[in-house]
Coordinates of C-alpha atoms and ligand atoms in Angstrom, one line a residue:
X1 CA 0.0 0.0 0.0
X2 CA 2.0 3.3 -1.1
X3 CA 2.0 5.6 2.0
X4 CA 0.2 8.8 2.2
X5 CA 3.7 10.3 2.2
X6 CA 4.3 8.3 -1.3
X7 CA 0.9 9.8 -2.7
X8 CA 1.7 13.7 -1.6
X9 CA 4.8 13.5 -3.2
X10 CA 3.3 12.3 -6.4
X11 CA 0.5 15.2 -6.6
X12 CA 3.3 17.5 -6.0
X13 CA 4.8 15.8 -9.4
X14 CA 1.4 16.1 -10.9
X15 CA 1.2 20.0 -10.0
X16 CA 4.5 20.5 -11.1
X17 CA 4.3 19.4 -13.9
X18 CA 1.0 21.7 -14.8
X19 CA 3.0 24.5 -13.6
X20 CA 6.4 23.5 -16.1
X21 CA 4.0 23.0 -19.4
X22 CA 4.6 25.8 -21.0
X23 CA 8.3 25.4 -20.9
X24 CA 10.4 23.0 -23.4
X25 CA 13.6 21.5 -23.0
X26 CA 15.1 23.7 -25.6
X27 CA 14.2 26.8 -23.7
X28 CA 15.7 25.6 -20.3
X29 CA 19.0 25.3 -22.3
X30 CA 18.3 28.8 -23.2
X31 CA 17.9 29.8 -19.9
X32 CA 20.9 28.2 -18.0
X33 CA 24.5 28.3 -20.1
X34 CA 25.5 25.8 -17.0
X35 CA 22.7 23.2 -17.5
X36 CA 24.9 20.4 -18.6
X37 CA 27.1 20.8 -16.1
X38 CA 24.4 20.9 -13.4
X39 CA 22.6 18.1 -15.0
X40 CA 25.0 15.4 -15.6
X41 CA 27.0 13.3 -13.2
X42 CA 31.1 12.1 -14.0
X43 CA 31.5 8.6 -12.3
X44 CA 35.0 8.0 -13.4
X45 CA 35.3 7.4 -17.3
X46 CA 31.7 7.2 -17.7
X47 CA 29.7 10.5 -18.2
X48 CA 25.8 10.3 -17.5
X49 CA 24.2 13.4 -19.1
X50 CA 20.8 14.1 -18.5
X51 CA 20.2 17.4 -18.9
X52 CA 18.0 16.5 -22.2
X53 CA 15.1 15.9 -19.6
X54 CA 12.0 17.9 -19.1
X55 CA 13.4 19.0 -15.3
X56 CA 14.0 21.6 -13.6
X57 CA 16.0 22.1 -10.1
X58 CA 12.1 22.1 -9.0
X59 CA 11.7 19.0 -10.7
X60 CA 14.9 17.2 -9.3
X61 CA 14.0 18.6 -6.1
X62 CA 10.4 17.2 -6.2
X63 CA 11.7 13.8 -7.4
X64 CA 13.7 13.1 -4.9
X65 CA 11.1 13.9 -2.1
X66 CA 9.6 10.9 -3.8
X67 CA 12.4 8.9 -3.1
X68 CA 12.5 9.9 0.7
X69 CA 8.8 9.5 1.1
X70 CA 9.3 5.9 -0.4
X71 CA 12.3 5.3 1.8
X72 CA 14.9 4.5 -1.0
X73 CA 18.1 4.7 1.5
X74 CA 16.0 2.4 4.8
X75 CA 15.1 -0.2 1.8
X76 CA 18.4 0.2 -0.3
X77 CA 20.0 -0.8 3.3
X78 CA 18.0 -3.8 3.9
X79 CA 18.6 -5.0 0.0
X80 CA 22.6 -4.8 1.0
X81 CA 21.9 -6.4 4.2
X82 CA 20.7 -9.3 3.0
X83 CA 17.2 -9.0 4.7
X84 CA 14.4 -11.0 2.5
X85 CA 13.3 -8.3 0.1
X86 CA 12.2 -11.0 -2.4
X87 CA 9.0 -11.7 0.3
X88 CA 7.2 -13.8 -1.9
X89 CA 10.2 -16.4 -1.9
X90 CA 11.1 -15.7 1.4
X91 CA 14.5 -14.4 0.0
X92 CA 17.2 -12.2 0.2
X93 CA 18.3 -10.7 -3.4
X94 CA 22.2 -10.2 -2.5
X95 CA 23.2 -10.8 -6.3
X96 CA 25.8 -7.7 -5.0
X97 CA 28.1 -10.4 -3.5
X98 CA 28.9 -12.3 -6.9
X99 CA 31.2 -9.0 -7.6
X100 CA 31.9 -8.0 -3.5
X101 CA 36.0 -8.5 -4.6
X102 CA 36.7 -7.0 -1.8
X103 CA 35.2 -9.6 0.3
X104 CA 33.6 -8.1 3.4
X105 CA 31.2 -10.0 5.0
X106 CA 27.7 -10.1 2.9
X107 CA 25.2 -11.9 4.6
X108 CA 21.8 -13.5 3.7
X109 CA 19.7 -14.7 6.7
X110 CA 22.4 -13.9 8.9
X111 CA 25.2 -15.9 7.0
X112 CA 28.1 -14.7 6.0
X113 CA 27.8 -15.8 1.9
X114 CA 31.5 -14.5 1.0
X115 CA 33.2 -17.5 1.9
X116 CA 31.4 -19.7 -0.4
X117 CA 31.0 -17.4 -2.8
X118 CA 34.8 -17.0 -3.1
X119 CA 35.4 -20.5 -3.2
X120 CA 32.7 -21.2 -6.1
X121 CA 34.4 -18.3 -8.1
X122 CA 38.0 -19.9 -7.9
X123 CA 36.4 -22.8 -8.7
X124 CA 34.9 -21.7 -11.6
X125 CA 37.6 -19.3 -12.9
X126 CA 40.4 -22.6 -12.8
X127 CA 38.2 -24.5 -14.8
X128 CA 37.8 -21.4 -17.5
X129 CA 41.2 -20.6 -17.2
X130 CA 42.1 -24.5 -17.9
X131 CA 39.7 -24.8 -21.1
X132 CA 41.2 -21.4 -22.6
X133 CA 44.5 -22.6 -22.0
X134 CA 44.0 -25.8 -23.2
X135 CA 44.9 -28.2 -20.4
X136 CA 41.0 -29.4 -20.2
X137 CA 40.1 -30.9 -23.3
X138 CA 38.0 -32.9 -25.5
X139 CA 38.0 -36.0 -26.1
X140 CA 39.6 -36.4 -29.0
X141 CA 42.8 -35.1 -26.9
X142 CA 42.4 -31.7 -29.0
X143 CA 41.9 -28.4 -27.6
X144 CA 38.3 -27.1 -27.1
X145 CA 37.6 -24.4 -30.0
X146 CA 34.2 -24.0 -29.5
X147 CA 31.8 -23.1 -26.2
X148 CA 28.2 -24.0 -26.3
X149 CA 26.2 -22.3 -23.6
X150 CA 22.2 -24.3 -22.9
X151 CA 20.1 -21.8 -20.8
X152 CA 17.4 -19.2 -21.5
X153 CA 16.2 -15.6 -19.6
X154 CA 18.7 -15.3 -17.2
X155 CA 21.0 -18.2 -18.0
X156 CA 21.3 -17.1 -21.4
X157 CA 20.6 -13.4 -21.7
X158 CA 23.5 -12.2 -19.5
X159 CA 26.6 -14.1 -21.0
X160 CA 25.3 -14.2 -24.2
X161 CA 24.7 -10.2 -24.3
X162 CA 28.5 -9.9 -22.7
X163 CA 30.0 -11.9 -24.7
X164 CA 29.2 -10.1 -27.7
X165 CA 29.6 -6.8 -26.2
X166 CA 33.4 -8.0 -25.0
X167 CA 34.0 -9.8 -28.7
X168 CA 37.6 -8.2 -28.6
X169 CA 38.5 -9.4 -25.4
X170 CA 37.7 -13.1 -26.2
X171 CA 40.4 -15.3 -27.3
X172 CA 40.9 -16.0 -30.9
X173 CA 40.8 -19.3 -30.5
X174 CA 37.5 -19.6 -28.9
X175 CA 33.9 -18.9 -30.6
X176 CA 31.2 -19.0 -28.0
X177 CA 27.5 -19.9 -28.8
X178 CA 24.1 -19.4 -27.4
X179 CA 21.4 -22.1 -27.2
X180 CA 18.4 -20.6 -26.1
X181 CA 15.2 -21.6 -27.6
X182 CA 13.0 -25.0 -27.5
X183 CA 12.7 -24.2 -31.3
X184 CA 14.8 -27.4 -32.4
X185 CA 16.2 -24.7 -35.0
X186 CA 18.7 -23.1 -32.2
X187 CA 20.6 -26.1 -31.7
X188 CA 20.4 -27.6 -35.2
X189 CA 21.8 -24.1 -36.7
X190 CA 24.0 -23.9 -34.2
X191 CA 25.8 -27.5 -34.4
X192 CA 25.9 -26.9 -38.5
X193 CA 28.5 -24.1 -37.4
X194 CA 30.3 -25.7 -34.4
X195 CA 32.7 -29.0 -34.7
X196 CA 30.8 -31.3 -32.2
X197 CA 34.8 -33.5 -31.7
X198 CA 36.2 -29.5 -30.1
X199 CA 33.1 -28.0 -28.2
X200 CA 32.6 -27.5 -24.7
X201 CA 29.0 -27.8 -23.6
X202 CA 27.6 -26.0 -20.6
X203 CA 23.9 -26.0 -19.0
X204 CA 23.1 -23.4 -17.5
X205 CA 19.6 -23.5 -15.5
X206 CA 19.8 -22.2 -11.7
X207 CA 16.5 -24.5 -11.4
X208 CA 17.4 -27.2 -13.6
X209 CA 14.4 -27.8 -14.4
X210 CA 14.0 -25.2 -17.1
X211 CA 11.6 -27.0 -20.0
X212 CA 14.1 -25.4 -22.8
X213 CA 16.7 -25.9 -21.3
X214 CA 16.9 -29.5 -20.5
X215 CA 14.8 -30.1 -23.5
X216 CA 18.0 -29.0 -25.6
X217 CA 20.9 -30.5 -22.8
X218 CA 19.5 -33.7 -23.7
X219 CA 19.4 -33.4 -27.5
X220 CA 22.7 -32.3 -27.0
X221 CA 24.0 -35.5 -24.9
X222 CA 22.3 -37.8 -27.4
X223 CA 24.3 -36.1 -30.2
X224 CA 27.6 -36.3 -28.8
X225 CA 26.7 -39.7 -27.7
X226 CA 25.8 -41.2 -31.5
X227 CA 28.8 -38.7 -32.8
X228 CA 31.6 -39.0 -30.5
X229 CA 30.3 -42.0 -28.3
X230 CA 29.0 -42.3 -24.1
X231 CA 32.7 -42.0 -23.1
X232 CA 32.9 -38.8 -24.4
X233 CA 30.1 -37.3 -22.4
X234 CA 32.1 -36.7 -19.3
X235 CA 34.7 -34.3 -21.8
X236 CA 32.2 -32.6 -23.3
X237 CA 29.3 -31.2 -20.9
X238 CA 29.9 -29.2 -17.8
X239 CA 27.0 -27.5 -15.6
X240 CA 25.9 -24.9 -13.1
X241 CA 23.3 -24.6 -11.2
X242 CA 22.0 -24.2 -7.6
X243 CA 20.6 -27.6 -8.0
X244 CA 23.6 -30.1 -7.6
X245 CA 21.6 -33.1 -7.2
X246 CA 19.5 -32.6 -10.4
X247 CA 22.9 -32.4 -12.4
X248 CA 24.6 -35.5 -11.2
X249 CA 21.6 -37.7 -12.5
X250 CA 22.3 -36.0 -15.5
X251 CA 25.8 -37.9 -15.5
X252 CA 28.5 -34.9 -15.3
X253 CA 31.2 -35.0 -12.3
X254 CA 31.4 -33.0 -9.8
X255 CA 34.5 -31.1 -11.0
X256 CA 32.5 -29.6 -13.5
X257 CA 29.8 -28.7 -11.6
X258 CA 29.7 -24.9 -10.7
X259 CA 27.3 -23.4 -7.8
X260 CA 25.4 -20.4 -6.8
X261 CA 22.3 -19.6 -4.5
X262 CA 18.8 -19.0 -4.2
X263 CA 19.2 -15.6 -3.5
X264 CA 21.0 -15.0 -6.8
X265 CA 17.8 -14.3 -9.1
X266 CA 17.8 -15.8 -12.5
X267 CA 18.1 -12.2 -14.4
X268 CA 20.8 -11.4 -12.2
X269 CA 22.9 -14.1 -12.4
X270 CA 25.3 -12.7 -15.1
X271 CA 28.3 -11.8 -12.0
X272 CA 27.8 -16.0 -11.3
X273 CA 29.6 -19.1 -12.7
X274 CA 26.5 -18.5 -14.9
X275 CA 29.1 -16.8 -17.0
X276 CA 31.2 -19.2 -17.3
X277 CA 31.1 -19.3 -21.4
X278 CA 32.2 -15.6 -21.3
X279 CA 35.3 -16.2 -18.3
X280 CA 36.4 -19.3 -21.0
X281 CA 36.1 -16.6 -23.9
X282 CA 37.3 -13.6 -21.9
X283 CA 39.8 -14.6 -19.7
X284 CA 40.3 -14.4 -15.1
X285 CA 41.5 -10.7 -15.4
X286 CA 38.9 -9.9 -17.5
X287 CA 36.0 -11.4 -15.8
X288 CA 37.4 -9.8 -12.5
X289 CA 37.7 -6.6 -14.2
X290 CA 34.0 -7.3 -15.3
X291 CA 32.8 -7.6 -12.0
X292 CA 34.7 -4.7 -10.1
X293 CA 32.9 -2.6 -12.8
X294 CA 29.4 -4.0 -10.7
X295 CA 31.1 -3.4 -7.1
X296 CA 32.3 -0.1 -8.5
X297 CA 28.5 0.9 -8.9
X298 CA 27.5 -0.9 -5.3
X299 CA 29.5 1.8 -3.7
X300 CA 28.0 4.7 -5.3
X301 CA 24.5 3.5 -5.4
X302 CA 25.5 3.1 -1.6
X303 CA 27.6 5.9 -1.0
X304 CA 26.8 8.9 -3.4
X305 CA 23.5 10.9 -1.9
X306 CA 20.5 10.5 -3.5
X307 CA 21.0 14.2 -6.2
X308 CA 24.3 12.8 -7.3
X309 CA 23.1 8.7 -7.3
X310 CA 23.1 7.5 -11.0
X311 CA 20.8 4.8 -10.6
X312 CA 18.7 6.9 -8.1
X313 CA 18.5 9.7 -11.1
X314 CA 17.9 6.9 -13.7
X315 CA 15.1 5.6 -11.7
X316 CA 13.3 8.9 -10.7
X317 CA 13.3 10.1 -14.4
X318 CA 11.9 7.2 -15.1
X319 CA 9.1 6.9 -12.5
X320 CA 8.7 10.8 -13.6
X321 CA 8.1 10.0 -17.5
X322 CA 6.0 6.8 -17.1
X323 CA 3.9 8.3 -14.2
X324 CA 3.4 11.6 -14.5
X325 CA 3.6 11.8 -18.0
X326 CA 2.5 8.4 -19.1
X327 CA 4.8 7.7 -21.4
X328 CA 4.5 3.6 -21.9
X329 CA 7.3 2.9 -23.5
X330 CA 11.3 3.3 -23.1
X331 CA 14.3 2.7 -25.3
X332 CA 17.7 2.1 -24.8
X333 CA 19.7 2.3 -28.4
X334 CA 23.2 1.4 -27.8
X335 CA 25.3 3.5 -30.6
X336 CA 27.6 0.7 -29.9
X337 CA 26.9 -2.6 -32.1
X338 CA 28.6 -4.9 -30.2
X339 CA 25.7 -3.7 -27.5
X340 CA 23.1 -5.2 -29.8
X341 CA 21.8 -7.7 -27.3
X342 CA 21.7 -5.0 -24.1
X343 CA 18.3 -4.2 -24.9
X344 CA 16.8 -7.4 -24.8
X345 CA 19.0 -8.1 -21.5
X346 CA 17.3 -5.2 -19.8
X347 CA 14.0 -6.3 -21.1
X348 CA 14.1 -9.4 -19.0
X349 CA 16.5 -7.1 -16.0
X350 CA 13.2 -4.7 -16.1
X351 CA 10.1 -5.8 -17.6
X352 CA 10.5 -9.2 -15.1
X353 CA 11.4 -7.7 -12.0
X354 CA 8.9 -4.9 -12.2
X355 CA 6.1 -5.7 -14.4
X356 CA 3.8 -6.5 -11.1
X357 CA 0.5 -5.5 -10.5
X358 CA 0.2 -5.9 -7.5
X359 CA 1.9 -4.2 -4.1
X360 CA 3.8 -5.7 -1.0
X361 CA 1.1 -6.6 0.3
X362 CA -0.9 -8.1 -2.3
X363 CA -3.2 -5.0 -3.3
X364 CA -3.7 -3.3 -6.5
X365 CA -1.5 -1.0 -7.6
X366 CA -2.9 2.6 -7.8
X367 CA -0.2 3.5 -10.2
X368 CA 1.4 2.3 -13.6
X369 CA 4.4 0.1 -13.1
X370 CA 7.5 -1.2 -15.5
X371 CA 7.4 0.5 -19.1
X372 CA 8.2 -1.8 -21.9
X373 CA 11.7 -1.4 -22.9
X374 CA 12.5 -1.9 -26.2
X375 CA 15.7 -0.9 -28.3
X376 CA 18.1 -1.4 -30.9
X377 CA 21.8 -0.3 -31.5
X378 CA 22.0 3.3 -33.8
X379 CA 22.7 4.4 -36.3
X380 CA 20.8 1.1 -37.9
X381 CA 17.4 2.3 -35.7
X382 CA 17.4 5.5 -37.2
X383 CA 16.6 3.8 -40.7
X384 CA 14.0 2.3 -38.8
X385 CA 11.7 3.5 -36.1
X386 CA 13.1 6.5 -35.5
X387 CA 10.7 7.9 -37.6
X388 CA 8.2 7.6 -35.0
X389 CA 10.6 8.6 -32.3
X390 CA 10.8 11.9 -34.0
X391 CA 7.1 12.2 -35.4
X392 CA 4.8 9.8 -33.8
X393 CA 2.2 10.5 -31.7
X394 CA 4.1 8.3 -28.4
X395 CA 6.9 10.1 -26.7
X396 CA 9.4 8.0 -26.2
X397 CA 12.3 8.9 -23.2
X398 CA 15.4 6.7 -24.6
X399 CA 19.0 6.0 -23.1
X400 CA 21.7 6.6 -25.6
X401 CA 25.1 4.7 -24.9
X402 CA 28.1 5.5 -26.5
X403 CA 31.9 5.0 -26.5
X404 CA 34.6 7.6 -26.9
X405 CA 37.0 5.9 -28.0
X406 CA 36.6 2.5 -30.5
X407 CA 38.0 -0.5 -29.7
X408 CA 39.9 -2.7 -32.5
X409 CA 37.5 -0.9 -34.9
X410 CA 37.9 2.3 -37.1
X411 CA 38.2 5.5 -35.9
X412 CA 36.8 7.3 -38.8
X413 CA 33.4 5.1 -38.5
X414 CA 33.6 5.9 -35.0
X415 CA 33.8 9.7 -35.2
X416 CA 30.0 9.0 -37.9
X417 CA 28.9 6.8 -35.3
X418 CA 29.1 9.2 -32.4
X419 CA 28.8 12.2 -34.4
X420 CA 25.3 10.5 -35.0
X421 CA 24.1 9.9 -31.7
X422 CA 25.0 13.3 -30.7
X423 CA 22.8 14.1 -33.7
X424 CA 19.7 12.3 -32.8
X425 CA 19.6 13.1 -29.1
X426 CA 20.0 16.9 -30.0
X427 CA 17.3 16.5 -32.8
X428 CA 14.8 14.7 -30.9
X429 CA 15.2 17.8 -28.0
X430 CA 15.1 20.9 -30.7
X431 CA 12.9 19.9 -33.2
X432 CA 12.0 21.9 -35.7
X433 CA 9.2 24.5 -35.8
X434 CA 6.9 25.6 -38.6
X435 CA 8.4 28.9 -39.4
X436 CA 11.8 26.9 -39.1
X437 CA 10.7 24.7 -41.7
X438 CA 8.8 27.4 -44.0
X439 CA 11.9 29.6 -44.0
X440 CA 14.1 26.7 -45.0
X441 CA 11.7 25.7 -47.6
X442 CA 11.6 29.2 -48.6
X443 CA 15.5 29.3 -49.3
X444 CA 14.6 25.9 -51.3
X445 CA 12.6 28.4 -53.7
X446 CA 9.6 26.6 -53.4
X447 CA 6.4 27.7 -54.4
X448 CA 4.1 28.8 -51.8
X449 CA 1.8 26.0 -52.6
X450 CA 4.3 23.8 -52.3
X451 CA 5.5 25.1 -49.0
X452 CA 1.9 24.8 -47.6
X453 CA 1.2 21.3 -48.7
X454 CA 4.6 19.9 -47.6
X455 CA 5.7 22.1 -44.3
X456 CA 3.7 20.3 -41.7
X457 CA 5.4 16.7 -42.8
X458 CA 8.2 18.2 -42.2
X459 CA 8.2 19.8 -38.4
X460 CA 8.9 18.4 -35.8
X461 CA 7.8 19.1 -32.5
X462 CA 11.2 18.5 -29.8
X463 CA 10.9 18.5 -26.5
X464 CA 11.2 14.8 -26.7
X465 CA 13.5 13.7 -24.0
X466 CA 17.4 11.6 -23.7
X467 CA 20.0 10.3 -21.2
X468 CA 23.3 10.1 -22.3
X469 CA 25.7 7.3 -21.0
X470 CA 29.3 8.2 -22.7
X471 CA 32.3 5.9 -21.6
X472 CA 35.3 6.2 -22.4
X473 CA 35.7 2.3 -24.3
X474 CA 33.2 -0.6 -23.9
X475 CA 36.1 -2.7 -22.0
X476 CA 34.7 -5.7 -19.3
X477 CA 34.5 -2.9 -16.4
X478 CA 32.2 -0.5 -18.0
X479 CA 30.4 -3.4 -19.2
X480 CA 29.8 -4.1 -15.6
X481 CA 29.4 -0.6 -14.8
X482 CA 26.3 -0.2 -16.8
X483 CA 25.0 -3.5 -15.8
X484 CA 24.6 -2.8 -12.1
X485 CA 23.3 0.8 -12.9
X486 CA 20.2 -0.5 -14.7
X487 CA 20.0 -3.2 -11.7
X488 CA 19.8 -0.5 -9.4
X489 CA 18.1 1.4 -11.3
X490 CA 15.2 -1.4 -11.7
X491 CA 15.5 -1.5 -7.4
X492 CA 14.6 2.1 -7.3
X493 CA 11.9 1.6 -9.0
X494 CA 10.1 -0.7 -7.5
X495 CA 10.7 0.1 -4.1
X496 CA 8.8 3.6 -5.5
X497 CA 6.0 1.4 -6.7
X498 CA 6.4 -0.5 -3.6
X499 CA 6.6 -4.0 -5.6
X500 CA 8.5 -7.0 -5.7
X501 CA 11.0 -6.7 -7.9
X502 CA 12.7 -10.1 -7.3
X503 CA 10.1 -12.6 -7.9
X504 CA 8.2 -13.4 -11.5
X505 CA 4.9 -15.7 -10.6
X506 CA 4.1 -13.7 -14.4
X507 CA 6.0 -16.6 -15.9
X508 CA 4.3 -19.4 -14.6
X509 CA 1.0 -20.0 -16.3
X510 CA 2.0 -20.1 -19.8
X511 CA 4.3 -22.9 -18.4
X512 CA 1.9 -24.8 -16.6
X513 CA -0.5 -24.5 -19.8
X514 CA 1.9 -25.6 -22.0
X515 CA 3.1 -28.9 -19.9
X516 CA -1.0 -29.5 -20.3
X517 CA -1.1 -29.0 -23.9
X518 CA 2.0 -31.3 -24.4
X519 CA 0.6 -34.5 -25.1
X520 CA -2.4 -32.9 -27.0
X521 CA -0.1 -31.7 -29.5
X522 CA 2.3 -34.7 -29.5
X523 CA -0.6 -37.3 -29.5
X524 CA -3.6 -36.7 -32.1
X525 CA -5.7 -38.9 -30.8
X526 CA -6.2 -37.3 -27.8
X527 CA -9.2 -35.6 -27.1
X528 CA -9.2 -31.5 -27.4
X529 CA -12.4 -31.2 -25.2
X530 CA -12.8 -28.5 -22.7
X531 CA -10.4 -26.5 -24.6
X532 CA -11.6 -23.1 -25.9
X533 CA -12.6 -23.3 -29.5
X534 CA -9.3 -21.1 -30.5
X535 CA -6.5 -23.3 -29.2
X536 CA -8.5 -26.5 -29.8
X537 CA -9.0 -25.5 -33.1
X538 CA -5.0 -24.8 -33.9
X539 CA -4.3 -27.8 -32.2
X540 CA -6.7 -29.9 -34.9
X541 CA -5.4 -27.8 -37.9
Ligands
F6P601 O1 10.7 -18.4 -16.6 C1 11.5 -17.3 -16.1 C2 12.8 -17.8 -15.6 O2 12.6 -18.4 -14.3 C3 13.7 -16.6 -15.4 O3 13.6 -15.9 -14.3 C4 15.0 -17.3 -15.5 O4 16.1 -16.5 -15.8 C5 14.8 -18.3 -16.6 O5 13.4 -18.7 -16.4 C6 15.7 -19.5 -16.6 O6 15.6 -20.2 -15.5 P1 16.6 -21.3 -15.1 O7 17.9 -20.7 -14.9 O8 16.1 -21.9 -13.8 O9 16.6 -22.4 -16.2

């Protein structure tokens, strides 16, 4: 239930933003030579700019009286501590202590976590560091050229996005592959590419339980099997999980069996040896590096106050665009192509964690929750859907992300590339007016017909708001860096909605339904009774 404290702070959004309609973000530029100074935030090599935003000091101000009134530091403080924010699971959500390198004590239900977690991650880095270096191999005796990687949401999303965001940091003598999909498709394309006698397979299911998943791990076993022979099985497959037991009757020793907890949720299991594809690929110093860049963010979401807190700024604009404004929908568009599966990683990061309907305690929310996030790496959206970014009826606040600096790529596509995102976020704020557009037209010598029938195709409006995330390179740290801000980010958020951000019962009943429908589909003579007439009739055709 949000708290009368919650709800003032929202109507003093709501007048606020009544009073601020007449102004544009254009005209606050105008008005303040200092605004991106005052409105973005240096955290080492990484700039976050978001002074393209329809806010004022006012604003800011108002915003993060929300996050008081919600308690973002008393419930930010119990999500470190380890207290069991996931209630519905009776869980803590300490994901944080997969990247503590430090190692201070972290505890869940009172336990100190870091000494196991330490020991699972030395565990788990040998083994990658053995396979790269080519003292585990197959069974042919050869070294292991290829990494196949079973798991799907959170056992797939994470390494698979960060391995091809960290492509120049994986070995050359390594190609790692993602198996996601029941669709019999994913493996078979996958295994026309890959040399069954040199891969590494790895399953990746924190339940082990996961339909797709072991659907595809034991297509996989019977093909090494009838290719290689049984012998081979014990060269070829490794697994993690935090269900050990499940995995031995699968038939793979314990050496190759890598851990992590129930208070690790599925989507943010990237910083466990759920990554171990990408260590393999990327290397001990750069999967460390990868997850200081997540404790790097755990101290300033702890440390910095709440007006200079990047995921506490992410989080309030947010919460300001989709509820006060109603804007449904957010994009994130990487000018960064090696980013092209960060989108659909934060899809599951936010959409999973906070699309809830219900409160804390189990009532109806009074107010909009997660937006759908949606996005695609520039310049290739802006041939696209950018159209409607710039002209369409839906406002759409987006995240740009871009390097400074290339890596192993070329410079002069890089200067295009960023001079281009620059472009659009700039565009999207200015717009351009009628009178703009007539006068230009004008200078085009176009008739005045011509002019009337074609200058309101061609405004466009501004005002349309942008973050900016610039970092210096897309190395393993920053990669981690902007990982853990959008985690936070997503926490901020739902403790303002007053949700559960760590849970996803959403999930469920299409699984359920689709264990039922199983043998319908498989076994045509079995009755489709009691079925509505739409999947019923599917099923028959
Ligand atoms: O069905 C949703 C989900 O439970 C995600 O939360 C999770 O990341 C994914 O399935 C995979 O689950 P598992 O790792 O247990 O196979």
């Amino acid at each position: 239930m949000a708290s009368s404290e919650v709800a003032q702070a929202f109507a003093a959004l709501e007048a606020h933003k009544r009073q601020i309609s007449g102004s544009r973000i254009p005209d606050l530029f105008a008005a303040d030579p200092q605004r991106f100074a005052r409105f973005s935030i240096a955290f080492d090599d990484l700039l976050f700019d978001f002074s393209k935003h329809r806010v004022t000091d006012e604003t800011r101000g108002l915003l993060l009286d929300l996050a008081r009134a919600a308690k973002v530091e008393a419930r930010r403080a119990a999500l470190f501590n380890g207290d069991p924010v996931n209630g519905t699971e009776h869980r803590a959500a300490l994901h944080m202590a997969l990247r503590n390198l430090g190692g201070a004590p972290m505890r869940a239900a009172g336990v100190d976590v870091m000494p196991q977690v330490i020991a699972e991650r030395r565990k788990m880095e040998a083994f990658a560091e053995r396979v790269r270096n080519g003292e585990i191999r197959a069974a042919n005796g050869e070294r292991f050229t290829d990494i196949v990687n079973f798991g799907i949401g959170g056992s797939d999303l994470g390494p698979a996005m960060a391995a091809r965001a960290l492509s120049p940091f994986i070995a050359d003598h390594l190609s790692l592959h993602f198996v996601a999909n029941v669709d019999g498709a994913d493996f078979a394309d996958t295994m026309r590419r890959v040399p069954v006698e040199t891969t590494l397979f790895i399953i990746c299911s924190k339940t082990f339980t996961t339909l797709e998943t072991m659907t595809n791990a034991a297509t996989a076993r019977k093909y090494v099997a009838e290719k290689l022979g049984e012998a081979a099985i014990g060269y070829h497959f490794c697994a993690v999980s935090t269900q050990l037991e499940k995995i031995a009757a699968f038939g793979i020793a314990s050496d190759r069996v890598f851990g992590f907890w129930d208070w690790v949720g599925g989507r943010y299991s990237v910083w466990s040896a759920i990554a171990l594809s990408l260590a393999i690929g990327i290397g001990r110093d750069n999967f460390e590096d990868f997850l200081r860049g997540g404790e790097d963010i755990d101290r300033h979401f702890m440390e910095a106050p709440l007006d200079r807190n990047i995921p506490v700024l992410m989080a309030l604009l947010g919460v300001w665009y989709r509820n006060v404004f109603g804007f449904a929908t957010h994009a994130v568009i990487p000018y960064d192509q090696r980013m092209a599966r960060f989108s659909a990683y934060l899809q599951q990061l936010d959409m999973e964690s906070n699309g809830k309907s219900v409160d804390l305690s189990g009532a109806a929310v009074t107010r909009a929750t997660a937006p759908v996030i949606w996005g695609e790496p520039g310049t290739n959206g802006q041939h696209a859907f950018f159209q409607l970014l710039h002209q369409g009826t839906e406002i759409v606040p987006i995240d740009f992300l871009v390097a400074a600096e290339p890596i192993a790529a070329d410079a002069k596509h890089h200067e295009i590339l960023f001079a281009n995102c620059l472009a659009q976020s700039q565009a999207l704020m200015q717009g351009r007016s009628l009178a703009e557009v007539v006068s230009l037209l004008e200078s085009q010598k176009l008739s005045p017909d011509a002019i009337k029938a074609l200058a309101p195709h061609k405004v466009f409006q501004g005002d349309r708001p942008s973050s900016t995330f610039l970092y210096r390179q897309l190395t393993p740290r920053t990669l981690g860096r902007l990982i853990a801000l959008y985690e936070h980010k997503v926490f901020v958020q739902g403790v303002i909605w007053d949700i559960n951000s760590f849970d996803q019962w959403g999930v469920e009943l299409g699984k359920e339904l689709a264990l039922k429908l199983g043998p319908i589909v498989s076994d045509s003579g079995l009755s489709t009774e009691g079925l509505d007439s739409s999947t019923a009739g599917l099923v028959e055709a």
